[in-house]
Amino acid sequence: MTEYLQLKQSNCKNCYKCIRNCPVKSIRFSDNQANIISDECILCGRCFVVCPQNAKQIRDDVPAAKALIASDAPVYASLAPSFVANYGHVTLRSMDTALKKLGFAGAEETALGAELVKKQYDALIDAAKRDVIISSCCPSVNMLIQKHYPDALPYLAPVISPMQAHCADIKRRHSEAKTVFIGPCISKKAEAADSEWVDCALTFEELSAWLEAESITLEYEAEPDGCVSRLFPTAGGILRSMAAANPDYAYLTVDGVENCARAIEELLAGKPDKCFIEMSACVGSCVGGPAMDVAQRHPLRSCVAVNRYAGIKDAGISCPPKALAKSFEPLAAPRVHISDEAIADVLRQIGKTRPEDELNCGSCGYNTCREKGIVVLQGKANLTMCLPYLKEKAESFSDNIIENTPNAIIVLNESFAVQQLNSAACALMNVHDPHNVVGEPVVRLLDPLPFSEAYENKQNVYDKRLYLADYGKYVEQTVIYDKDYHIIICIMRDISEEVRQQLSKEALSRTTVEIADKMIEKQMRAVQEIASLLGETTAETRIALTRLKETLKDE
């Protein structure tokens, strides 16, 4: 299904939101990118709607529609009745006028095909040969059953969708015609590709962009009342348009993929009573479709708009029942058994060795840790997608560094209270139990002035040499104010031994200089006596000895 939903790789930020929201977990995470698994995807479009980075896009089929229009054949639009929810106060006549400006031969409503389909549903109910009948209008529900619950295929009504029924009817009336479906659904693109009656499928978003590019504005045009099958795109709308006359059947509405999946599982788990179930993958049915214009995703307003637009009678069209028949084949991929031992081994690698370690937090996108272990073994996920594990690993890594560094580290809050200190800090300041000082003012340990200055001035201080008189230690102190995390970090390097060595060297130098001074004075007297005997002045000798003295001082 990747040809219909495409990934903008540079936009994917590894947030896993698409995985968390995918109801069938048909997304593989590899090479730091989310990739749709075609064999499992049902094109519900949830990943497209929830992606915060706009990393997924629907394939643009406007060029294909333009190519059809450019041919010699007349091109008719089959317009989903949910258009009244997407485009506001317009009518089919309004849409027909606008679409003709784009080059279409005309626009008709898919509700005509819905009327043909609902008559077949009523016929199945009247025949009473099936205990359970699930509506087959929603291609995402059909794929959910075909790919994930093939045992439920006998429950799926063997009837084509309203889109196919209407497009087939158009081609029966206009033998040379091409058909383009326009609606709020992504999965209709896949259904159209497999249909002999539908040549192209567009979303409302694609149509809106096309109209805007051509500067075409929709205007209200009055028209006669429409048919009751316009209710199809709302939850319960199929049932409201049907006769549903057989009292032996219960008539139910289920919307949302998760609810549909649970209902199917319940049907498969036991012997179901006679029932007809209207199933829609989108919450609220088609008016909640993923390809409605973003600004028009208002479930309550959309349902009201469709209800007001729908009529109360049938349009009165008919079609041979055989032309509406369809068989659904299983599309489920072979399932490989994964042992509990293999799952446990994966869980051990992410630090989950006990049942209580399995948080089942869902941050990785999967409902449970065991489910995560299974998809890792299936190659759909990797170990690093477990955020609690990464957090614990990162904290362990950083804690290990902090605890083993020879530098003293103290963390304060903005009230200058101690939040954390490492072992080196405890050793430096003779703290036997760090719990006794955590939460206490830093003044108990250190002069608070450097911290208040860093906080007030918003300036860090690096490697400032201090003498801590209370501890008899010399340190190089770095104070960093992190305004993002509202903390003050103090790092102190104990340089007491270096200072002691330096002081010892300076003392040795002073002693040496003093000895040199005494030697110079003694030697001066001797030199003067010798110089007088030799008839020389003492100036040059004094200069030489003074240079010796200065050299000793420098050392």
CSV table of N, CA, C and O in Angstrom, one decimal, residues 132-213:
chain,number,residue,atom,x,y,z
A,132,VAL,N,-24.7,-14.0,10.0
A,132,VAL,CA,-24.1,-12.7,10.1
A,132,VAL,C,-23.8,-12.1,8.8
A,132,VAL,O,-23.3,-12.8,7.9
A,133,ILE,N,-24.2,-10.9,8.6
A,133,ILE,CA,-23.9,-10.1,7.4
A,133,ILE,C,-23.2,-8.8,7.7
A,133,ILE,O,-23.7,-8.0,8.5
A,134,ILE,N,-22.0,-8.7,7.2
A,134,ILE,CA,-21.2,-7.4,7.5
A,134,ILE,C,-21.2,-6.6,6.2
A,134,ILE,O,-20.9,-7.1,5.1
A,135,SER,N,-21.5,-5.4,6.3
A,135,SER,CA,-21.6,-4.5,5.1
A,135,SER,C,-20.2,-4.5,4.4
A,135,SER,O,-19.2,-4.5,5.1
A,136,SER,N,-20.2,-4.4,3.1
A,136,SER,CA,-19.0,-4.4,2.3
A,136,SER,C,-18.7,-3.1,1.6
A,136,SER,O,-18.0,-3.0,0.6
A,137,CYS,N,-19.3,-2.0,2.2
A,137,CYS,CA,-19.1,-0.7,1.6
A,137,CYS,C,-17.7,-0.1,1.8
A,137,CYS,O,-17.1,0.6,1.0
A,138,CYS,N,-17.1,-0.4,3.0
A,138,CYS,CA,-15.8,0.2,3.4
A,138,CYS,C,-14.7,-0.7,3.0
A,138,CYS,O,-14.5,-1.8,3.5
A,139,PRO,N,-13.8,-0.2,2.0
A,139,PRO,CA,-12.7,-1.1,1.6
A,139,PRO,C,-11.7,-1.3,2.7
A,139,PRO,O,-11.0,-2.4,2.7
A,140,SER,N,-11.6,-0.4,3.7
A,140,SER,CA,-10.6,-0.7,4.8
A,140,SER,C,-11.1,-1.8,5.7
A,140,SER,O,-10.3,-2.6,6.2
A,141,VAL,N,-12.5,-1.9,5.9
A,141,VAL,CA,-13.0,-3.0,6.7
A,141,VAL,C,-12.9,-4.3,5.9
A,141,VAL,O,-12.5,-5.3,6.5
A,142,ASN,N,-13.1,-4.2,4.6
A,142,ASN,CA,-12.9,-5.4,3.8
A,142,ASN,C,-11.5,-5.9,3.9
A,142,ASN,O,-11.3,-7.1,4.0
A,143,MET,N,-10.5,-5.0,3.8
A,143,MET,CA,-9.1,-5.4,3.9
A,143,MET,C,-8.8,-5.9,5.3
A,143,MET,O,-7.9,-6.8,5.5
A,144,LEU,N,-9.4,-5.3,6.3
A,144,LEU,CA,-9.2,-5.8,7.7
A,144,LEU,C,-9.5,-7.2,7.8
A,144,LEU,O,-8.8,-8.0,8.4
A,145,ILE,N,-10.7,-7.6,7.2
A,145,ILE,CA,-11.1,-9.0,7.3
A,145,ILE,C,-10.2,-9.9,6.4
A,145,ILE,O,-9.8,-11.0,6.8
A,146,GLN,N,-9.9,-9.4,5.2
A,146,GLN,CA,-9.1,-10.2,4.2
A,146,GLN,C,-7.7,-10.5,4.8
A,146,GLN,O,-7.2,-11.6,4.6
A,147,LYS,N,-7.1,-9.5,5.4
A,147,LYS,CA,-5.7,-9.6,5.8
A,147,LYS,C,-5.5,-10.1,7.2
A,147,LYS,O,-4.5,-10.7,7.5
A,148,HIS,N,-6.4,-9.7,8.1
A,148,HIS,CA,-6.2,-10.0,9.5
A,148,HIS,C,-7.2,-11.0,10.1
A,148,HIS,O,-6.9,-11.6,11.1
A,149,TYR,N,-8.4,-11.1,9.5
A,149,TYR,CA,-9.4,-12.1,10.0
A,149,TYR,C,-10.0,-12.8,8.9
A,149,TYR,O,-11.3,-12.8,8.7
A,150,PRO,N,-9.2,-13.6,8.2
A,150,PRO,CA,-9.8,-14.3,7.0
A,150,PRO,C,-10.9,-15.3,7.3
A,150,PRO,O,-11.7,-15.6,6.5
A,151,ASP,N,-10.9,-15.8,8.6
A,151,ASP,CA,-12.0,-16.7,9.0
A,151,ASP,C,-13.3,-16.1,9.0
A,151,ASP,O,-14.4,-16.8,9.1
A,152,ALA,N,-13.3,-14.7,9.0
A,152,ALA,CA,-14.6,-14.0,9.0
A,152,ALA,C,-15.1,-13.7,7.6
A,152,ALA,O,-16.1,-13.0,7.5
A,153,LEU,N,-14.4,-14.1,6.6
A,153,LEU,CA,-14.8,-13.7,5.2
A,153,LEU,C,-16.2,-14.2,4.9
A,153,LEU,O,-17.0,-13.5,4.1
A,154,PRO,N,-16.7,-15.4,5.4
A,154,PRO,CA,-18.1,-15.8,5.1
A,154,PRO,C,-19.2,-14.8,5.6
A,154,PRO,O,-20.3,-14.8,5.2
A,155,TYR,N,-18.8,-13.9,6.6
A,155,TYR,CA,-19.7,-12.9,7.1
A,155,TYR,C,-19.8,-11.7,6.2
A,155,TYR,O,-20.8,-10.9,6.3
A,156,LEU,N,-18.8,-11.5,5.3
A,156,LEU,CA,-18.7,-10.3,4.5
A,156,LEU,C,-19.7,-10.3,3.4
A,156,LEU,O,-19.8,-11.3,2.6
A,157,ALA,N,-20.6,-9.4,3.3
A,157,ALA,CA,-21.6,-9.3,2.2
A,157,ALA,C,-21.0,-9.4,0.8
A,157,ALA,O,-20.1,-8.6,0.5
A,158,PRO,N,-21.4,-10.4,0.0
A,158,PRO,CA,-20.7,-10.5,-1.3
A,158,PRO,C,-21.3,-9.5,-2.3
A,158,PRO,O,-21.8,-9.8,-3.4
A,159,VAL,N,-21.1,-8.2,-2.0
A,159,VAL,CA,-21.7,-7.1,-2.8
A,159,VAL,C,-20.6,-6.1,-3.0
A,159,VAL,O,-19.8,-5.8,-2.1
A,160,ILE,N,-20.5,-5.5,-4.2
A,160,ILE,CA,-19.6,-4.5,-4.5
A,160,ILE,C,-19.9,-3.2,-3.7
A,160,ILE,O,-21.0,-3.1,-3.2
A,161,SER,N,-19.0,-2.3,-3.7
A,161,SER,CA,-19.3,-1.0,-3.0
A,161,SER,C,-20.1,0.0,-3.8
A,161,SER,O,-20.3,-0.2,-5.0
A,162,PRO,N,-20.7,1.0,-3.1
A,162,PRO,CA,-21.5,2.0,-3.9
A,162,PRO,C,-20.6,2.7,-4.9
A,162,PRO,O,-21.2,3.0,-6.0
A,163,MET,N,-19.3,2.9,-4.7
A,163,MET,CA,-18.5,3.5,-5.7
A,163,MET,C,-18.5,2.7,-7.0
A,163,MET,O,-18.7,3.2,-8.1
A,164,GLN,N,-18.2,1.4,-6.8
A,164,GLN,CA,-18.2,0.5,-8.0
A,164,GLN,C,-19.5,0.4,-8.7
A,164,GLN,O,-19.6,0.4,-9.9
A,165,ALA,N,-20.6,0.3,-7.8
A,165,ALA,CA,-21.9,0.1,-8.4
A,165,ALA,C,-22.3,1.3,-9.2
A,165,ALA,O,-22.9,1.2,-10.3
A,166,HIS,N,-22.0,2.5,-8.7
A,166,HIS,CA,-22.3,3.7,-9.4
A,166,HIS,C,-21.5,3.9,-10.7
A,166,HIS,O,-22.0,4.2,-11.8
A,167,CYS,N,-20.2,3.7,-10.6
A,167,CYS,CA,-19.3,3.8,-11.8
A,167,CYS,C,-19.7,2.8,-12.9
A,167,CYS,O,-19.7,3.1,-14.1
A,168,ALA,N,-20.1,1.6,-12.4
A,168,ALA,CA,-20.6,0.6,-13.4
A,168,ALA,C,-21.8,1.0,-14.1
A,168,ALA,O,-22.0,0.8,-15.3
A,169,ASP,N,-22.7,1.7,-13.3
A,169,ASP,CA,-24.0,2.1,-13.9
A,169,ASP,C,-23.7,3.3,-14.9
A,169,ASP,O,-24.3,3.4,-15.9
A,170,ILE,N,-22.7,4.2,-14.6
A,170,ILE,CA,-22.4,5.2,-15.5
A,170,ILE,C,-21.9,4.7,-16.8
A,170,ILE,O,-22.3,5.1,-17.9
A,171,LYS,N,-21.1,3.6,-16.7
A,171,LYS,CA,-20.5,3.0,-18.0
A,171,LYS,C,-21.5,2.2,-18.7
A,171,LYS,O,-21.4,2.1,-19.9
A,172,ARG,N,-22.6,1.8,-18.0
A,172,ARG,CA,-23.6,1.1,-18.8
A,172,ARG,C,-24.5,2.1,-19.6
A,172,ARG,O,-24.9,1.9,-20.7
A,173,ARG,N,-24.6,3.3,-19.0
A,173,ARG,CA,-25.4,4.4,-19.6
A,173,ARG,C,-24.6,5.2,-20.6
A,173,ARG,O,-25.1,5.7,-21.6
A,174,HIS,N,-23.3,5.2,-20.4
A,174,HIS,CA,-22.4,5.9,-21.4
A,174,HIS,C,-21.2,5.0,-21.7
A,174,HIS,O,-20.2,4.9,-21.0
A,175,SER,N,-21.3,4.3,-22.8
A,175,SER,CA,-20.4,3.2,-23.1
A,175,SER,C,-19.0,3.6,-23.2
A,175,SER,O,-18.1,2.8,-22.9
A,176,GLU,N,-18.7,4.8,-23.6
A,176,GLU,CA,-17.4,5.3,-23.9
A,176,GLU,C,-16.8,6.1,-22.6
A,176,GLU,O,-15.7,6.5,-22.7
A,177,ALA,N,-17.6,6.1,-21.6
A,177,ALA,CA,-17.2,7.0,-20.5
A,177,ALA,C,-16.1,6.5,-19.6
A,177,ALA,O,-15.8,5.3,-19.5
A,178,LYS,N,-15.3,7.4,-19.1
A,178,LYS,CA,-14.4,7.1,-18.0
A,178,LYS,C,-14.9,7.7,-16.7
A,178,LYS,O,-15.7,8.6,-16.7
A,179,THR,N,-14.5,7.0,-15.6
A,179,THR,CA,-15.1,7.5,-14.3
A,179,THR,C,-14.0,7.8,-13.3
A,179,THR,O,-13.0,7.2,-13.2
A,180,VAL,N,-14.3,8.9,-12.5
A,180,VAL,CA,-13.4,9.3,-11.5
A,180,VAL,C,-14.2,9.4,-10.2
A,180,VAL,O,-15.2,10.2,-10.1
A,181,PHE,N,-13.9,8.7,-9.2
A,181,PHE,CA,-14.5,8.8,-7.9
A,181,PHE,C,-13.8,9.9,-7.1
A,181,PHE,O,-12.6,10.0,-7.1
A,182,ILE,N,-14.6,10.7,-6.3
A,182,ILE,CA,-14.1,11.7,-5.5
A,182,ILE,C,-14.7,11.6,-4.1
A,182,ILE,O,-16.0,11.6,-4.0
A,183,GLY,N,-13.9,11.4,-3.1
A,183,GLY,CA,-14.4,11.2,-1.7
A,183,GLY,C,-13.4,11.5,-0.7
A,183,GLY,O,-12.3,12.0,-0.9
A,184,PRO,N,-13.7,11.1,0.6
A,184,PRO,CA,-12.8,11.4,1.7
A,184,PRO,C,-11.9,10.3,2.1
A,184,PRO,O,-11.3,10.3,3.2
A,185,CYS,N,-11.7,9.3,1.2
A,185,CYS,CA,-11.1,8.0,1.6
A,185,CYS,C,-9.8,7.7,0.8
A,185,CYS,O,-9.8,8.0,-0.4
A,186,ILE,N,-8.8,7.2,1.5
A,186,ILE,CA,-7.6,6.8,0.9
A,186,ILE,C,-7.7,5.4,0.3
A,186,ILE,O,-7.2,5.1,-0.8
A,187,SER,N,-8.4,4.5,1.0
A,187,SER,CA,-8.5,3.1,0.5
A,187,SER,C,-9.3,3.0,-0.8
A,187,SER,O,-9.1,2.0,-1.5
A,188,LYS,N,-10.1,4.0,-1.1
A,188,LYS,CA,-10.8,3.9,-2.4
A,188,LYS,C,-9.8,4.0,-3.6
A,188,LYS,O,-10.1,3.5,-4.6
A,189,LYS,N,-8.6,4.5,-3.4
A,189,LYS,CA,-7.6,4.5,-4.4
A,189,LYS,C,-7.2,3.0,-4.8
A,189,LYS,O,-7.1,2.7,-5.9
A,190,ALA,N,-7.0,2.2,-3.7
A,190,ALA,CA,-6.7,0.8,-3.9
A,190,ALA,C,-7.8,0.1,-4.5
A,190,ALA,O,-7.7,-0.8,-5.4
A,191,GLU,N,-9.0,0.4,-4.0
A,191,GLU,CA,-10.2,-0.3,-4.6
A,191,GLU,C,-10.4,0.0,-6.0
A,191,GLU,O,-10.8,-0.8,-6.9
A,192,ALA,N,-10.2,1.3,-6.4
A,192,ALA,CA,-10.4,1.7,-7.8
A,192,ALA,C,-9.4,1.0,-8.7
A,192,ALA,O,-9.7,0.6,-9.8
A,193,ALA,N,-8.1,0.8,-8.2
A,193,ALA,CA,-7.1,0.2,-9.0
A,193,ALA,C,-7.5,-1.3,-9.3
A,193,ALA,O,-7.0,-1.8,-10.3
A,194,ASP,N,-8.3,-1.9,-8.4
A,194,ASP,CA,-8.7,-3.3,-8.6
A,194,ASP,C,-10.0,-3.4,-9.3
A,194,ASP,O,-10.5,-4.5,-9.5
A,195,SER,N,-10.6,-2.3,-9.7
A,195,SER,CA,-12.0,-2.3,-10.3
A,195,SER,C,-11.9,-2.1,-11.8
A,195,SER,O,-11.2,-1.2,-12.3
A,196,GLU,N,-12.8,-2.8,-12.5
A,196,GLU,CA,-12.9,-2.6,-14.0
A,196,GLU,C,-13.7,-1.4,-14.3
A,196,GLU,O,-13.8,-0.9,-15.4
A,197,TRP,N,-14.5,-0.8,-13.3
A,197,TRP,CA,-15.4,0.3,-13.6
A,197,TRP,C,-14.9,1.6,-13.1
A,197,TRP,O,-15.4,2.6,-13.6
A,198,VAL,N,-13.9,1.7,-12.3
A,198,VAL,CA,-13.4,3.0,-11.7
A,198,VAL,C,-12.0,3.2,-12.3
A,198,VAL,O,-11.1,2.4,-12.1
A,199,ASP,N,-11.9,4.3,-13.0
A,199,ASP,CA,-10.6,4.6,-13.7
A,199,ASP,C,-9.6,5.4,-12.8
A,199,ASP,O,-8.4,5.4,-13.1
A,200,CYS,N,-10.2,6.1,-11.8
A,200,CYS,CA,-9.3,6.9,-11.0
A,200,CYS,C,-10.1,7.3,-9.7
A,200,CYS,O,-11.3,7.4,-9.8
A,201,ALA,N,-9.4,7.5,-8.6
A,201,ALA,CA,-10.0,8.0,-7.4
A,201,ALA,C,-9.3,9.1,-6.8
A,201,ALA,O,-8.0,9.1,-6.6
A,202,LEU,N,-10.0,10.2,-6.5
A,202,LEU,CA,-9.4,11.4,-5.9
A,202,LEU,C,-9.9,11.6,-4.5
A,202,LEU,O,-11.1,11.2,-4.2
A,203,THR,N,-9.2,12.3,-3.7
A,203,THR,CA,-9.7,12.7,-2.4
A,203,THR,C,-10.2,14.1,-2.4
A,203,THR,O,-10.0,14.9,-3.4
A,204,PHE,N,-11.0,14.5,-1.4
A,204,PHE,CA,-11.5,15.9,-1.4
A,204,PHE,C,-10.3,16.8,-1.3
A,204,PHE,O,-10.4,18.0,-1.9
A,205,GLU,N,-9.3,16.5,-0.6
A,205,GLU,CA,-8.1,17.4,-0.5
A,205,GLU,C,-7.5,17.6,-1.9
A,205,GLU,O,-7.1,18.7,-2.2
A,206,GLU,N,-7.4,16.5,-2.7
A,206,GLU,CA,-6.9,16.7,-4.1
A,206,GLU,C,-7.8,17.6,-4.9
A,206,GLU,O,-7.3,18.5,-5.7
A,207,LEU,N,-9.1,17.4,-4.8
A,207,LEU,CA,-10.1,18.2,-5.6
A,207,LEU,C,-10.0,19.7,-5.1
A,207,LEU,O,-10.0,20.6,-6.0
A,208,SER,N,-9.9,19.9,-3.8
A,208,SER,CA,-9.8,21.3,-3.3
A,208,SER,C,-8.6,22.0,-3.9
A,208,SER,O,-8.7,23.2,-4.3
A,209,ALA,N,-7.5,21.3,-3.9
A,209,ALA,CA,-6.2,21.9,-4.4
A,209,ALA,C,-6.4,22.2,-5.9
A,209,ALA,O,-5.9,23.2,-6.4
A,210,TRP,N,-7.0,21.3,-6.6
A,210,TRP,CA,-7.2,21.5,-8.1
A,210,TRP,C,-8.1,22.6,-8.3
A,210,TRP,O,-7.8,23.5,-9.2
A,211,LEU,N,-9.2,22.7,-7.6
A,211,LEU,CA,-10.1,23.9,-7.8
A,211,LEU,C,-9.4,25.2,-7.5
A,211,LEU,O,-9.6,26.2,-8.2
A,212,GLU,N,-8.7,25.2,-6.4
A,212,GLU,CA,-7.9,26.4,-6.1
A,212,GLU,C,-6.9,26.8,-7.1
A,212,GLU,O,-6.8,28.0,-7.5
A,213,ALA,N,-6.2,25.8,-7.7
A,213,ALA,CA,-5.2,26.1,-8.7
A,213,ALA,C,-5.9,26.7,-9.9
A,213,ALA,O,-5.3,27.5,-10.7
